[in-house]
Amino acid sequence: MSTLTPRVVVVSRRSELDELLARHGTRGAASFFLRERGRDLDEVTARHEALTAALTAVGAAVPGDWRRGHVERADLPRFLFAPEDVVVAVGQDGLVANVAKYLHGQPVIGVDPEPGRNAGVLVRHEAGAVAGLLRRRDGGQERTMVVARLDDGQELFGLNEIYVGHAGHQSARYVLTNPEGVRERQSSSGLIVGTGTGATGWCASIARDRAVAPPMPGPADPAVCWYVREAWPSPATGVGQVAGVMRAGQELELSSESERLVAFADGLEADALPLTWGQRIRVGVADRRLRLL
């Protein structure tokens, strides 16, 4: 067991105001840019100040003898989390999903800097609750994750979903083998495998367009749902295996018949696994789970 004091790692992303100033240089130029598009700098500034206030309150809640760290969303692929870390994600729900794929059981506290504006599914707390949660650090809710494994041993984890297909969401050709061992050559705009946490997002939008859709799992259920997007019927490609549910221990296998496909999780396209012709990837329920305080 580690004897190190805990480290609180705060995860955030740059505010819209920060991004506007980085792009336009001055507040005046940013204000003009927004006015031309029917928006107001005051709104953007208020949101920036709400995020800043939440980050300040979270920092004040960390015990004085604990270690501290901070990482921006864009730097997550290069940040090394330690076993004793407690992660505090300050932002929208998607920020928790972004960080979850890099964790190995560390607890996560989701903080909503603008209560009422976000859905609050994963960022369930206001900044004032962080001090009490840090003192306890027990219990919480475990959520199922999805994993993709390449045949060369590389792995990719996701909290919401994993996408496998063409990087530009164009037609991808591959052979799909479902959990029952049925193989089908397909051409589609990609495969989506989602958890119960992600069942209200990308998977839900696909399911609404299907006459018959498999039942969505719950966030803690050891199961994932899967959909093939826009499968194309032709003499060489089929549409018989386009949706289903997998339990723990089951897998989908996809063997690439395109020169370059990718797999990415939770919208982080910059942190993707490439698949070359003939390479195989297996997707299923992960043995790793997110612990959300």
mmCIF file with all atom_site columns, N, CA and C in Angstrom, residues 9 24 112 116 124 153 170 203 222 236 278:
data_model
loop_
_atom_site.group_PDB
_atom_site.id
_atom_site.type_symbol
_atom_site.label_atom_id
_atom_site.label_alt_id
_atom_site.label_comp_id
_atom_site.label_asym_id
_atom_site.label_entity_id
_atom_site.label_seq_id
_atom_site.pdbx_PDB_ins_code
_atom_site.Cartn_x
_atom_site.Cartn_y
_atom_site.Cartn_z
_atom_site.occupancy
_atom_site.B_iso_or_equiv
_atom_site.pdbx_formal_charge
_atom_site.auth_seq_id
_atom_site.auth_comp_id
_atom_site.auth_asym_id
_atom_site.auth_atom_id
_atom_site.pdbx_PDB_model_num
ATOM 1  N N  . VAL A 1 9   ? -6.037  15.728 -8.368  1.00 0.00 ? 9   VAL A N  1
ATOM 2  C CA . VAL A 1 9   ? -5.758  16.173 -9.730  1.00 0.00 ? 9   VAL A CA 1
ATOM 3  C C  . VAL A 1 9   ? -7.032  16.804 -10.286 1.00 0.00 ? 9   VAL A C  1
ATOM 4  N N  . HIS A 1 24  ? -7.991  35.587 -31.076 1.00 0.00 ? 24  HIS A N  1
ATOM 5  C CA . HIS A 1 24  ? -8.156  36.963 -31.550 1.00 0.00 ? 24  HIS A CA 1
ATOM 6  C C  . HIS A 1 24  ? -7.229  37.965 -30.860 1.00 0.00 ? 24  HIS A C  1
ATOM 7  N N  . ASP A 1 112 ? -19.937 20.606 -11.340 1.00 0.00 ? 112 ASP A N  1
ATOM 8  C CA . ASP A 1 112 ? -20.634 21.418 -12.329 1.00 0.00 ? 112 ASP A CA 1
ATOM 9  C C  . ASP A 1 112 ? -20.443 22.894 -11.987 1.00 0.00 ? 112 ASP A C  1
ATOM 10 N N  . GLY A 1 116 ? -27.543 23.784 -13.544 1.00 0.00 ? 116 GLY A N  1
ATOM 11 C CA . GLY A 1 116 ? -28.732 24.136 -14.305 1.00 0.00 ? 116 GLY A CA 1
ATOM 12 C C  . GLY A 1 116 ? -28.472 24.274 -15.790 1.00 0.00 ? 116 GLY A C  1
ATOM 13 N N  . ARG A 1 124 ? -22.054 15.862 -10.885 1.00 0.00 ? 124 ARG A N  1
ATOM 14 C CA . ARG A 1 124 ? -23.255 15.853 -10.045 1.00 0.00 ? 124 ARG A CA 1
ATOM 15 C C  . ARG A 1 124 ? -23.167 16.780 -8.838  1.00 0.00 ? 124 ARG A C  1
ATOM 16 N N  . GLY A 1 153 ? -1.982  -5.898 -29.268 1.00 0.00 ? 153 GLY A N  1
ATOM 17 C CA . GLY A 1 153 ? -1.952  -5.685 -27.828 1.00 0.00 ? 153 GLY A CA 1
ATOM 18 C C  . GLY A 1 153 ? -2.353  -4.304 -27.359 1.00 0.00 ? 153 GLY A C  1
ATOM 19 N N  . GLN A 1 170 ? -16.497 8.196  -43.382 1.00 0.00 ? 170 GLN A N  1
ATOM 20 C CA . GLN A 1 170 ? -16.907 7.758  -44.709 1.00 0.00 ? 170 GLN A CA 1
ATOM 21 C C  . GLN A 1 170 ? -17.093 6.243  -44.687 1.00 0.00 ? 170 GLN A C  1
ATOM 22 N N  . CYS A 1 203 ? -25.499 6.487  -29.047 1.00 0.00 ? 203 CYS A N  1
ATOM 23 C CA . CYS A 1 203 ? -26.290 5.272  -29.265 1.00 0.00 ? 203 CYS A CA 1
ATOM 24 C C  . CYS A 1 203 ? -27.787 5.584  -29.333 1.00 0.00 ? 203 CYS A C  1
ATOM 25 N N  . PRO A 1 222 ? -23.325 -4.834 -16.476 1.00 0.00 ? 222 PRO A N  1
ATOM 26 C CA . PRO A 1 222 ? -22.132 -5.358 -17.161 1.00 0.00 ? 222 PRO A CA 1
ATOM 27 C C  . PRO A 1 222 ? -22.454 -5.742 -18.604 1.00 0.00 ? 222 PRO A C  1
ATOM 28 N N  . ALA A 1 236 ? -21.558 -7.830 -52.416 1.00 0.00 ? 236 ALA A N  1
ATOM 29 C CA . ALA A 1 236 ? -20.389 -8.239 -51.629 1.00 0.00 ? 236 ALA A CA 1
ATOM 30 C C  . ALA A 1 236 ? -20.506 -7.923 -50.152 1.00 0.00 ? 236 ALA A C  1
ATOM 31 N N  . GLY A 1 278 ? -6.272  -5.779 -42.836 1.00 0.00 ? 278 GLY A N  1
ATOM 32 C CA . GLY A 1 278 ? -6.092  -7.098 -42.255 1.00 0.00 ? 278 GLY A CA 1
ATOM 33 C C  . GLY A 1 278 ? -5.973  -7.116 -40.750 1.00 0.00 ? 278 GLY A C  1
#
